[in-house]
XYZ file of C-alpha atoms in Angstrom:
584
model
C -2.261 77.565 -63.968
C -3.180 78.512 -67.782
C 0.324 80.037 -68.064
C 2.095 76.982 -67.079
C 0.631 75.080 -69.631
C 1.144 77.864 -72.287
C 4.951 77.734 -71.314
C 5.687 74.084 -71.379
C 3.775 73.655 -75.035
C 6.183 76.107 -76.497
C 8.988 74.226 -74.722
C 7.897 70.966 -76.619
C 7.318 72.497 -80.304
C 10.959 73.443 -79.999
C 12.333 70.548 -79.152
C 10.538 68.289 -81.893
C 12.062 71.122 -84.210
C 15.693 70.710 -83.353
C 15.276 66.791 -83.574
C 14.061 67.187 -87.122
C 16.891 69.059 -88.424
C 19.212 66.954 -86.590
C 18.264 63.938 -88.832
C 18.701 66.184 -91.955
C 21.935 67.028 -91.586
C 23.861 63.398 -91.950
C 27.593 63.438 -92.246
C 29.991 60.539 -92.759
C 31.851 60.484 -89.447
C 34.637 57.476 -90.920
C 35.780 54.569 -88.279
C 37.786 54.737 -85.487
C 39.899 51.910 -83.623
C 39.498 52.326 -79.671
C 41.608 50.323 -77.578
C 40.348 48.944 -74.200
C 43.384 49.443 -71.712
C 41.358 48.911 -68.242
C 38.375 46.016 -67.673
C 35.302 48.388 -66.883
C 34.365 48.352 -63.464
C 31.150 50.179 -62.418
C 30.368 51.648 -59.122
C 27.803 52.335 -57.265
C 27.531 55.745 -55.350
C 26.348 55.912 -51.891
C 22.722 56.581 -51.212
C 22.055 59.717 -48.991
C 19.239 60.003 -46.758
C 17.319 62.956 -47.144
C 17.145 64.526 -43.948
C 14.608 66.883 -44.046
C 11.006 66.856 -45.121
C 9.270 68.396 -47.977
C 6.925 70.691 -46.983
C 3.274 70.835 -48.998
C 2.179 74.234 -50.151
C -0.378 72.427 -52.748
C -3.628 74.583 -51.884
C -5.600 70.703 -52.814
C -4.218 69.310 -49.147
C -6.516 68.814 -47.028
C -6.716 69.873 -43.265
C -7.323 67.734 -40.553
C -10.388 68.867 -38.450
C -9.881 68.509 -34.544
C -12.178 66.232 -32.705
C -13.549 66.484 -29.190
C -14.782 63.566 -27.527
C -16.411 63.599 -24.354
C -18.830 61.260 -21.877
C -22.522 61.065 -21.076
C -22.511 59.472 -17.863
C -26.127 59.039 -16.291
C -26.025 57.658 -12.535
C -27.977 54.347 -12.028
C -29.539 53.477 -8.961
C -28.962 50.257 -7.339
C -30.496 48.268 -4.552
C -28.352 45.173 -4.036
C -26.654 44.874 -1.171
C -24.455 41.961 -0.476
C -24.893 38.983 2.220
C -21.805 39.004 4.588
C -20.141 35.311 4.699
C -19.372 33.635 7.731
C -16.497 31.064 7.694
C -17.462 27.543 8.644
C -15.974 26.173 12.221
C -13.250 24.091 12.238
C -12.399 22.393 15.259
C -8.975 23.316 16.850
C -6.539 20.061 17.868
C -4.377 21.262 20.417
C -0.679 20.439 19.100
C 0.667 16.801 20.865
C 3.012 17.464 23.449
C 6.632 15.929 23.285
C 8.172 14.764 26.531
C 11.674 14.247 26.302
C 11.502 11.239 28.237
C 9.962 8.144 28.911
C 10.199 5.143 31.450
C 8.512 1.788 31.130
C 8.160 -1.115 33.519
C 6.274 -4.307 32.883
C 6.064 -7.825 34.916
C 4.780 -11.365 33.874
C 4.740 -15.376 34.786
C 7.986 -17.304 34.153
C 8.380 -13.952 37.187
C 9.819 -12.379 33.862
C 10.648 -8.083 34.243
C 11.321 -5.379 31.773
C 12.232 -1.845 32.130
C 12.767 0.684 29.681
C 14.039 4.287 30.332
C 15.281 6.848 27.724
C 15.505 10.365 28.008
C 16.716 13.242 25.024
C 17.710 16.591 26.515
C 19.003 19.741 24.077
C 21.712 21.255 25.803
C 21.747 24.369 23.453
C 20.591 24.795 19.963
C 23.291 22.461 18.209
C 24.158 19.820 21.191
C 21.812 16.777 22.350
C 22.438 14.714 24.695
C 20.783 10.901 24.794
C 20.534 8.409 27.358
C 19.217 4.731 27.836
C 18.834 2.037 30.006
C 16.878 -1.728 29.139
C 16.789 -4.201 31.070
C 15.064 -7.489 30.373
C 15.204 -10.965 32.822
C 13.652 -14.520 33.303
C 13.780 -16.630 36.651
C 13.244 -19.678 34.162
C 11.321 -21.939 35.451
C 10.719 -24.355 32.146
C 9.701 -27.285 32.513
C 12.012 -30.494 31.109
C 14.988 -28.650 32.090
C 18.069 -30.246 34.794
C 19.343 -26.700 35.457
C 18.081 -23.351 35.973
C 16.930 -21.485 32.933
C 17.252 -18.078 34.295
C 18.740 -14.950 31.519
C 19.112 -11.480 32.501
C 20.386 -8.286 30.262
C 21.044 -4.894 30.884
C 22.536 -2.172 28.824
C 23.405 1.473 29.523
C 23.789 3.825 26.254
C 24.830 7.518 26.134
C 25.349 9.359 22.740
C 26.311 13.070 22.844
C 25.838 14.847 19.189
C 26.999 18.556 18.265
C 25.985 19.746 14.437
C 27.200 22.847 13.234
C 26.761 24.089 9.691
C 29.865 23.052 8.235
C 30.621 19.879 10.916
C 29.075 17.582 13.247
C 30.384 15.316 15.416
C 29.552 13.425 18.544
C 30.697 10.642 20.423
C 29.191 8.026 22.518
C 30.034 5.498 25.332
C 27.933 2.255 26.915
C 28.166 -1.099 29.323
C 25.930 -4.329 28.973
C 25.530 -6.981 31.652
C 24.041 -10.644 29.942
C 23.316 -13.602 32.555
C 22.852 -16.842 30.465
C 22.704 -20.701 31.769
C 23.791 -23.726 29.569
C 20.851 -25.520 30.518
C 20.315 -27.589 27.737
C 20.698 -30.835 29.526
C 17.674 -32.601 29.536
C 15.920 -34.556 33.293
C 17.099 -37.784 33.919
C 20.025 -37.948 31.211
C 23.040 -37.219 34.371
C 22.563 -38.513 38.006
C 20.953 -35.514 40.487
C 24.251 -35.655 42.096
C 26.328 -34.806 39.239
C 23.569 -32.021 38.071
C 23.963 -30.158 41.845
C 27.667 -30.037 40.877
C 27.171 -28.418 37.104
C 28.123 -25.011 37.380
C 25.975 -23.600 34.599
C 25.965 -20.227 34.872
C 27.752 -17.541 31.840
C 28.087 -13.996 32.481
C 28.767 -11.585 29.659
C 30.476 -7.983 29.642
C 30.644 -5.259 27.751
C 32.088 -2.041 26.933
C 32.368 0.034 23.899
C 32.945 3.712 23.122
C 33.004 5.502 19.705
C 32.530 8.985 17.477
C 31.523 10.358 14.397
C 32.526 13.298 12.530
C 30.633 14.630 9.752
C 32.207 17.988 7.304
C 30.275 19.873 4.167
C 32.014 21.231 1.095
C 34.653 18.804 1.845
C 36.408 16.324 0.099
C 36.531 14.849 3.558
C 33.417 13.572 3.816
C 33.056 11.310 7.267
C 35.021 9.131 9.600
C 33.773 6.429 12.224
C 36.079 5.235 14.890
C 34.241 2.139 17.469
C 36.161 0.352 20.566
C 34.541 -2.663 22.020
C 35.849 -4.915 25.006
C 33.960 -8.100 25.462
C 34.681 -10.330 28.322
C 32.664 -13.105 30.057
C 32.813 -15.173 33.669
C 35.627 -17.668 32.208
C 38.361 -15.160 31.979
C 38.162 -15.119 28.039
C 37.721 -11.915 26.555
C 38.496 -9.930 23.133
C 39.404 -6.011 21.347
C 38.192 -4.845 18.536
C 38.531 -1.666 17.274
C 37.429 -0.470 13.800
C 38.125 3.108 11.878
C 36.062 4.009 8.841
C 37.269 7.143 7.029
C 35.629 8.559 3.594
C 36.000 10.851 0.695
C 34.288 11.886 -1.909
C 36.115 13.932 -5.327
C 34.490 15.327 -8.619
C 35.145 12.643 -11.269
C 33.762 14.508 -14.627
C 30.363 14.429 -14.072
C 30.152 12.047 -11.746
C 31.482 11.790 -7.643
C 34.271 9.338 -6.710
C 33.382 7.974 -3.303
C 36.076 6.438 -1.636
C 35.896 4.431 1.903
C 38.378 2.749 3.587
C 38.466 0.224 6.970
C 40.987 -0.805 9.337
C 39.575 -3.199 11.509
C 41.267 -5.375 13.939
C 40.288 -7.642 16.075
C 42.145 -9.618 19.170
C 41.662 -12.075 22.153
C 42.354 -14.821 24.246
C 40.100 -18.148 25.195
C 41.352 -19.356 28.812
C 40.643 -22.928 27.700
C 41.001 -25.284 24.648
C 38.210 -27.027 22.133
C 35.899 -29.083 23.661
C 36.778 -32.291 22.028
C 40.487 -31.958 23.151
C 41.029 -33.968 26.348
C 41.722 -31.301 28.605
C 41.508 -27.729 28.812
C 44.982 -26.509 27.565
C 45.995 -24.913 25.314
C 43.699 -22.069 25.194
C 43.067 -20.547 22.298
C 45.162 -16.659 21.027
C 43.829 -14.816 18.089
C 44.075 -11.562 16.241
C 43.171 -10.725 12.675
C 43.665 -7.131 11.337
C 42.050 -6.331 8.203
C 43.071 -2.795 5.750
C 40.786 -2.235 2.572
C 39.543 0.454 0.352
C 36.756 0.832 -1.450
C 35.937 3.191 -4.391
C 33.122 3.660 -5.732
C 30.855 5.364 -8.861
C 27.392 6.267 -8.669
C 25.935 7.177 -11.745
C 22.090 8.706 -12.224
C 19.658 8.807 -14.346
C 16.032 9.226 -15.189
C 14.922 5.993 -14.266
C 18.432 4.190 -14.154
C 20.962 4.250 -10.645
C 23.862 2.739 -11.102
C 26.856 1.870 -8.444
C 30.719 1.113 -9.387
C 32.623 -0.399 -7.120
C 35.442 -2.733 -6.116
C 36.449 -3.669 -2.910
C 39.943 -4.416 -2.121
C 40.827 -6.037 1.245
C 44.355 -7.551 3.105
C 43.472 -9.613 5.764
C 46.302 -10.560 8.003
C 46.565 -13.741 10.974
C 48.450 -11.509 13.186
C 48.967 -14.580 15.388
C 50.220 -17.368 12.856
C 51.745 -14.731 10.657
C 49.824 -15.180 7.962
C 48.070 -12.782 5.084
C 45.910 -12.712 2.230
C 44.668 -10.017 -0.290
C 41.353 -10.423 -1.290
C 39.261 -8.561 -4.173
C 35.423 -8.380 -3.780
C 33.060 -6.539 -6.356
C 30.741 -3.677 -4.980
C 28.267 -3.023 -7.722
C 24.643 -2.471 -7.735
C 22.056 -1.268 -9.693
C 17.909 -0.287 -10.042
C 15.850 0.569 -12.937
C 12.444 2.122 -13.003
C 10.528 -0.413 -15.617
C 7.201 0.888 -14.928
C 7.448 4.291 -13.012
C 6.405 2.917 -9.243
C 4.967 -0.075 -9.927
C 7.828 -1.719 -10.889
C 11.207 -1.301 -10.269
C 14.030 -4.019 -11.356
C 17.343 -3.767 -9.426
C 20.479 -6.381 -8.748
C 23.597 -6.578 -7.521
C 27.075 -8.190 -6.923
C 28.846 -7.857 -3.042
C 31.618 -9.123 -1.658
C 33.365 -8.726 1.609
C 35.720 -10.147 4.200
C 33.724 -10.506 7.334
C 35.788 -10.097 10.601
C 33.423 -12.554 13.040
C 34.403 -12.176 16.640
C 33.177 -13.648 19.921
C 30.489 -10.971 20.384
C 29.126 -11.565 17.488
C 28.791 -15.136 18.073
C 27.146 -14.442 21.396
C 24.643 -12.168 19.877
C 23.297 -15.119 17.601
C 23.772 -17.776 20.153
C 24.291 -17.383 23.656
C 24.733 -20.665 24.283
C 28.116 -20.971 22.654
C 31.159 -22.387 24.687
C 34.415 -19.749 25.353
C 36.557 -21.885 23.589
C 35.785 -20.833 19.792
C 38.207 -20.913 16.611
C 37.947 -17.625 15.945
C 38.311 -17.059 11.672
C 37.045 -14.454 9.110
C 34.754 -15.256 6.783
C 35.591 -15.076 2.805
C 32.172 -14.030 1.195
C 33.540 -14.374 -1.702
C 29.853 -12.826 -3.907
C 26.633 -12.092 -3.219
C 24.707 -12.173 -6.526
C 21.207 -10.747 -6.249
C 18.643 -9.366 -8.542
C 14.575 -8.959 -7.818
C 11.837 -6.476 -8.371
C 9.854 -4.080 -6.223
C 7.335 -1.289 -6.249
C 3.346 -0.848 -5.545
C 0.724 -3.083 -6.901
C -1.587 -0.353 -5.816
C -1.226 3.008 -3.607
C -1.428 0.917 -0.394
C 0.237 -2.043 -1.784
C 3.719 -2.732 -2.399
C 5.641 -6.374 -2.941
C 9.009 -7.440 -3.000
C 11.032 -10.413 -4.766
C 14.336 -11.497 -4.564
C 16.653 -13.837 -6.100
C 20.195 -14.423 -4.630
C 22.784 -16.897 -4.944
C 25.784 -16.572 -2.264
C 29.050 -18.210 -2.376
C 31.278 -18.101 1.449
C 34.524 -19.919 2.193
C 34.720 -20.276 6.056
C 31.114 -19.619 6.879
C 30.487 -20.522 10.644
C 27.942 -23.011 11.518
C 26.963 -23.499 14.953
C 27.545 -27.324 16.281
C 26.811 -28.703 19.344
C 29.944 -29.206 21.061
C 30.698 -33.292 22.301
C 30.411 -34.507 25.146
C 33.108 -34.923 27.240
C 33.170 -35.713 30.806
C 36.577 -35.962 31.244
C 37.274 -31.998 31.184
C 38.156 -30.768 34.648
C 36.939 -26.807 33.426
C 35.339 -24.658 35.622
C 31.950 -24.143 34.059
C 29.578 -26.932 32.720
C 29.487 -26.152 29.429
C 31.335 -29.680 28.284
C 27.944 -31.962 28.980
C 26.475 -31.683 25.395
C 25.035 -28.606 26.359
C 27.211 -25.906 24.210
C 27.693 -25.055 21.235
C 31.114 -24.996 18.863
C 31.889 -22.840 15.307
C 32.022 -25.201 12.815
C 33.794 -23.584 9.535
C 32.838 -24.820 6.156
C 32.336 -23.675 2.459
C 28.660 -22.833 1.379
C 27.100 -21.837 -1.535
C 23.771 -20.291 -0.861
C 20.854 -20.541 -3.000
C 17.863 -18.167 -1.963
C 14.390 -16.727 -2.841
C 12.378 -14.027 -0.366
C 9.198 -12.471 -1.102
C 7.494 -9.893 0.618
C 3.862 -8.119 0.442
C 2.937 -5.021 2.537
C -0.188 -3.529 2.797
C -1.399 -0.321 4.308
C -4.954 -0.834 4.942
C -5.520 3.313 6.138
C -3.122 5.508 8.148
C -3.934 3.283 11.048
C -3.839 -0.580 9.996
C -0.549 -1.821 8.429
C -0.266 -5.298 7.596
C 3.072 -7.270 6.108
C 3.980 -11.212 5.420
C 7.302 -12.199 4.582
C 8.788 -15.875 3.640
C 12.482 -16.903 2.634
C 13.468 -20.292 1.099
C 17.277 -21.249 1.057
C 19.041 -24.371 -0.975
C 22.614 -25.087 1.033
C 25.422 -26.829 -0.630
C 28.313 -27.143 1.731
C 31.965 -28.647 0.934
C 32.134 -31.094 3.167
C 28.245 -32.655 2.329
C 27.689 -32.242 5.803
C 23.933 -30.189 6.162
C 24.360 -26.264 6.652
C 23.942 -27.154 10.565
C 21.679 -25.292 12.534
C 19.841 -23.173 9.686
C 16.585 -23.787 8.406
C 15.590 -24.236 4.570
C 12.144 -21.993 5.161
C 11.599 -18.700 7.289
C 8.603 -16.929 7.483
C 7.101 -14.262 8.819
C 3.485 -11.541 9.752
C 3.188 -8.837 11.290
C 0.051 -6.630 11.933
C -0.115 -2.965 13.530
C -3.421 -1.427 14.152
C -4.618 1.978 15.759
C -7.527 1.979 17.200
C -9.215 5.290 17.310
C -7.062 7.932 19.630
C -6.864 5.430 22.833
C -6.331 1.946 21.670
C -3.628 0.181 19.481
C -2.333 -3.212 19.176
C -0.026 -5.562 17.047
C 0.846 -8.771 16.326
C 3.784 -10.834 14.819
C 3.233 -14.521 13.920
C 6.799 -16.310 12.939
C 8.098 -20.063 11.423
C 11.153 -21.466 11.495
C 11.670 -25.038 9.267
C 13.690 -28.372 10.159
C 17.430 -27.625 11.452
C 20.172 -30.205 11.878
C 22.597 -30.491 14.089
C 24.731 -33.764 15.305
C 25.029 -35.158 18.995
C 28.707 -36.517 19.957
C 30.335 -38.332 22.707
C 33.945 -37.865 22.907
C 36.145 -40.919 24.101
C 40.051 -39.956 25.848
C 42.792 -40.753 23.783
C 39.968 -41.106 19.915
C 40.308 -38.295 16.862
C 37.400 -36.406 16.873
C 36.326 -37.974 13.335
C 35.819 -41.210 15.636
C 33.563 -40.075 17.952
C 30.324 -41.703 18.549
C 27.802 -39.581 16.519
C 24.132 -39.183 16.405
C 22.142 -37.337 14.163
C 19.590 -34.730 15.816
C 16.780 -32.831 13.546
C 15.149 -29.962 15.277
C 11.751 -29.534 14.503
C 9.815 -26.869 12.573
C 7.687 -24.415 14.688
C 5.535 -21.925 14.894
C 5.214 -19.209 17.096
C 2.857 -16.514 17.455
C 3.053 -13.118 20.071
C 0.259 -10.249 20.613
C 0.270 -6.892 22.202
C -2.391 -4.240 23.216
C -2.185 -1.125 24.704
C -4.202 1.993 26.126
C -3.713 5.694 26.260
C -5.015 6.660 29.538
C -3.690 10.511 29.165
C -0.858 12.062 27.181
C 1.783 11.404 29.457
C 0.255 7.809 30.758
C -0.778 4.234 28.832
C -1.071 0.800 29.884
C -0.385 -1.873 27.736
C -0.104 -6.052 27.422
C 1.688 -8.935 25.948
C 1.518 -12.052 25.632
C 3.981 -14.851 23.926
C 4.323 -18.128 22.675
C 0.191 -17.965 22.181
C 0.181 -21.113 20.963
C 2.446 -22.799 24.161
C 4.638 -24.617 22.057
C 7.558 -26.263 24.110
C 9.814 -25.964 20.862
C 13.429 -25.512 20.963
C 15.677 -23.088 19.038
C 18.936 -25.125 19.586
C 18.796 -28.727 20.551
C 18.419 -29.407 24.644
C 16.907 -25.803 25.357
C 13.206 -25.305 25.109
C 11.728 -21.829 25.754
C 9.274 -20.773 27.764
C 5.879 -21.533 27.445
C 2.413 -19.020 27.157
C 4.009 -16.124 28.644
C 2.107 -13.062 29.712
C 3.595 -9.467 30.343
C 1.459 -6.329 31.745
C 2.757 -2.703 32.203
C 2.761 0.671 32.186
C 4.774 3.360 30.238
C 5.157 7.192 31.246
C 5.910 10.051 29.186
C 7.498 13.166 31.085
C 10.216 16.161 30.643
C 13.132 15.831 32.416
């Protein structure tokens, strides 16, 4: 080390010496001109990593001492020995056996008789077969009443169903038998001799067959095809057949569904209108309706919104007549207040196709000699809110106004003694389809409340404002509906129910028709039906798993009310049965 520092001294003397005689030695170097020829443009070199590392002989480093760790570990004895837990009992339900099948039978006074039977059998893991037969009949016997009161309906069902993964489709067939009686002639009003000679009795048949057919990851979505043939005792009868295709295609980010209908509809009434003088003519008709509808549905958080338009051409195959028609299809809910409130609307149209079933379903009391028209609903202009008040709570309001063009009233046909027909349906005792333009004005409200998995309780009430073109009332419907029903179980053996119902004021018009007068002149009286009420019970008991008992009972109150003018229904009626679960 000492000769290090003797060498670089010497090194530094020298150079202060060469400095100094460097400044002594000045000479006049003169001026020079230098001429710039290129802008000066400096570069930078590239930095090199050094790639190895120094190594350190200094004899100051210091070495690193290894270090050995290692544990002390002292055993500890321990005593505690742990409690072994024993899980709690819980008792075992055995699982509820499923029958396939099931057959009821129940009698009552007024000697009235139901039977029920239904049975659903899988033939293999993706076919089912499903069959049922009801049957429900009256002798009558009400009180008031010229002619017998006696009904009777049965109806066979069978629906076969085959689901793959990518298609299902099924098909199903049926028959109904109705027995009704135009009795609605009150005692005393015709001479006995002249009642013995009424033939009063209307039978009603029916066939239908249809199918379904169902495809995934298809535009193809669905198609319905239904046949009906309806026929009653008077040799009057009707076709309809309807076919209901779909598709569905990627619109953006949306899906275009698109439906369309053919429906057509055809049939013959043996004899003419009531008020004419006779029975002939009798009455041909066939409509044929072809429409499309495409829709939007568009989704949101809380919004839902459908698109639609519905466009329809209804033809009068028989006076060679047609119409296009163009209905809007578009609905629409919005979550206000996550359940509790939901707001939602709409605006519907359609062109109805009413047919002579259909007018038997809601009266069976009609004559077969009906004008026989479609029905322009023209809108149907809703909006309301819904949701739950509380968990077991929910409500329902509605506001609609409706506007139809040939919406069918039902009218009591005149009476006219001079008909020669077959049946007695011409004494004032039938009804007619009187056509006229309404506009609809309507509020509903609705409150349900589940009480606990077992009780269930709901009330319901609709008031309607009618405005018809003519000025004449909105025959036959009342201004107020209402409605309760009531469902309890009663531990694992017992349930019952109940269903309380009012219907307000109807009107309707009695006329006598005179040979050889316009119908406008005949003599005319105006009827009012009144309101009623009318309240039904039933209670039931499990005896086993395949085997209960149960009761009804109707009319509780015993009101002798009438639905339609002339025909009371029965009174207090009582029904007792039995119903029996089983494999088949």
């Amino acid at each position: 080390m000492q000769h290090k520092h003797i060498k670089i001294s010497i090194f530094a003397i020298l150079g202060f010496l060469q400095i100094g005689l460097a400044q002594d030695d000045k000479k006049d170097l003169g001026t020079e001109t230098v001429t710039v020829v290129k802008a000066y443009a400096p570069t930078i070199s590239d930095a090199f990593k050094v790639k190895s590392v120094p190594t350190l002989n200094d004899s100051i480093v210091l070495q690193k001492k290894p270090i050995n760790y290692s544990i002390f570990s002292v055993p500890v004895a321990s005593t505690f020995t742990p409690s072994k837990g024993k899980a709690s009992g819980v008792k075992k339900l055995p699982p509820e056996k499923i029958y396939n099948s099931y057959a009821s039978i129940g009698l009552g006074n007024y000697n009235n008789a139901l039977a029920d039977f239904y049975t659903s059998s899988a033939l293999n893991r993706d076919e089912r077969l499903d069959v049922s037969l009801n049957h429900h009949s009256s002798r009558g016997e009400i009180d008031g009443t010229a002619l017998d009161n006696i009904f009777y309906n049965t109806k066979l069902d069978a629906n076969y169903t085959k689901r793959d993964r990518d298609i299902s489709w099924g098909a199903n067939i049926g028959a109904q038998h109705q027995l009704y009686n135009w009795y609605g002639i009150p005692n005393g009003y015709y001479t006995e001799e002249l009642v013995n000679d009424i033939d009063e009795k209307q039978n009603y048949f029916n066939a239908f067959a249809g199918g379904f057919v169902e495809m995934e990851d298809s535009f193809f979505k669905s198609a319905n095809l239904y046949y009906r043939r309806f026929w009653d005792s008077t040799k009057s009868g009707e076709n309809r057949a309807v076919l209901e295709p779909a598709f569905e295609f990627p619109l953006g980010d949306e899906l275009l569904t698109l439906k369309a209908k053919v429906d057509y509809l055809g049939g013959k009434f043996k004899n003419g209108q009531v008020a004419n003088d006779s029975n002939v003519p009798g009455i041909d008709y066939s409509h044929l309706q072809v429409g499309i509808n495409p829709n939007i549905n568009i989704l949101g958080d809380d919004l839902s919104l459908n698109l639609g338009v519905n466009l329809v051409y209804g033809m009068d195959l028989e006076n060679s007549e047609g119409n296009f028609y163009i209905y809007p299809t578009i609905t629409a809910s919005y979550r206000l207040l996550d359940e509790v409130a939901i707001a939602y609307g709409g605006v519907e149209g359609e062109l109805k196709q009413n047919s002579f079933y259909g007018f038997v379903e809601e009266n069976p009391y009609v004559s077969p000699t009906l004008d026989m028209q479609p029905t322009d609903r023209q809108y149907d202009a809703y909006i309301g809110l819904k949701g739950q008040l509380l968990p077991n709570l929910s409500y329902n309001i509605k506001g609609s106004y409706m506007a139809e063009n040939r919406k069918p009233l039902f009218l009591l046909n005149p009476e006219n003694t001079s008909r020669t027909d077959e049946k007695g349906y011409f004494y004032g005792n039938s009804f007619q389809v009187f056509y006229d333009d309404v506009k609809t004005l309507g509020v509903f409200g609705e409150l349900n409340v589940d009480i606990n998995r077992n009780f269930s309780l709901g009330i319901n009430a609709q008031v309607y404002d009618y405005d018809t073109e003519t000025d004449n009332p909105a025959w036959n419907l009342p201004g107020l509906t209402a409605s309760m029903f009531m469902d309890y179980q009663i531990g694992e053996k017992w349930f019952m129910g109940a269903n309380l119902f009012y219907v307000g004021e109807r009107d309707d018009l009695y006329t006598i028709a005179s040979p050889g007068t316009l119908p406008e002149d005949f003599d005319m009286t105006p009827v009012t039906l009144d309101s009623y009420f009318d309240a039904n019970a039933h209670i039931g008991y499990r005896i086993n798993e395949q085997l209960s008992v149960f009761a009804k009972a109707n009319n509780i109150a015993n009101q002798n009310y009438m639905r339609w003018n002339n025909y009371q229904v029965q009174g207090f009626q009582v029904l007792a049965g039995a119903t029996y679960k089983f494999d088949l």
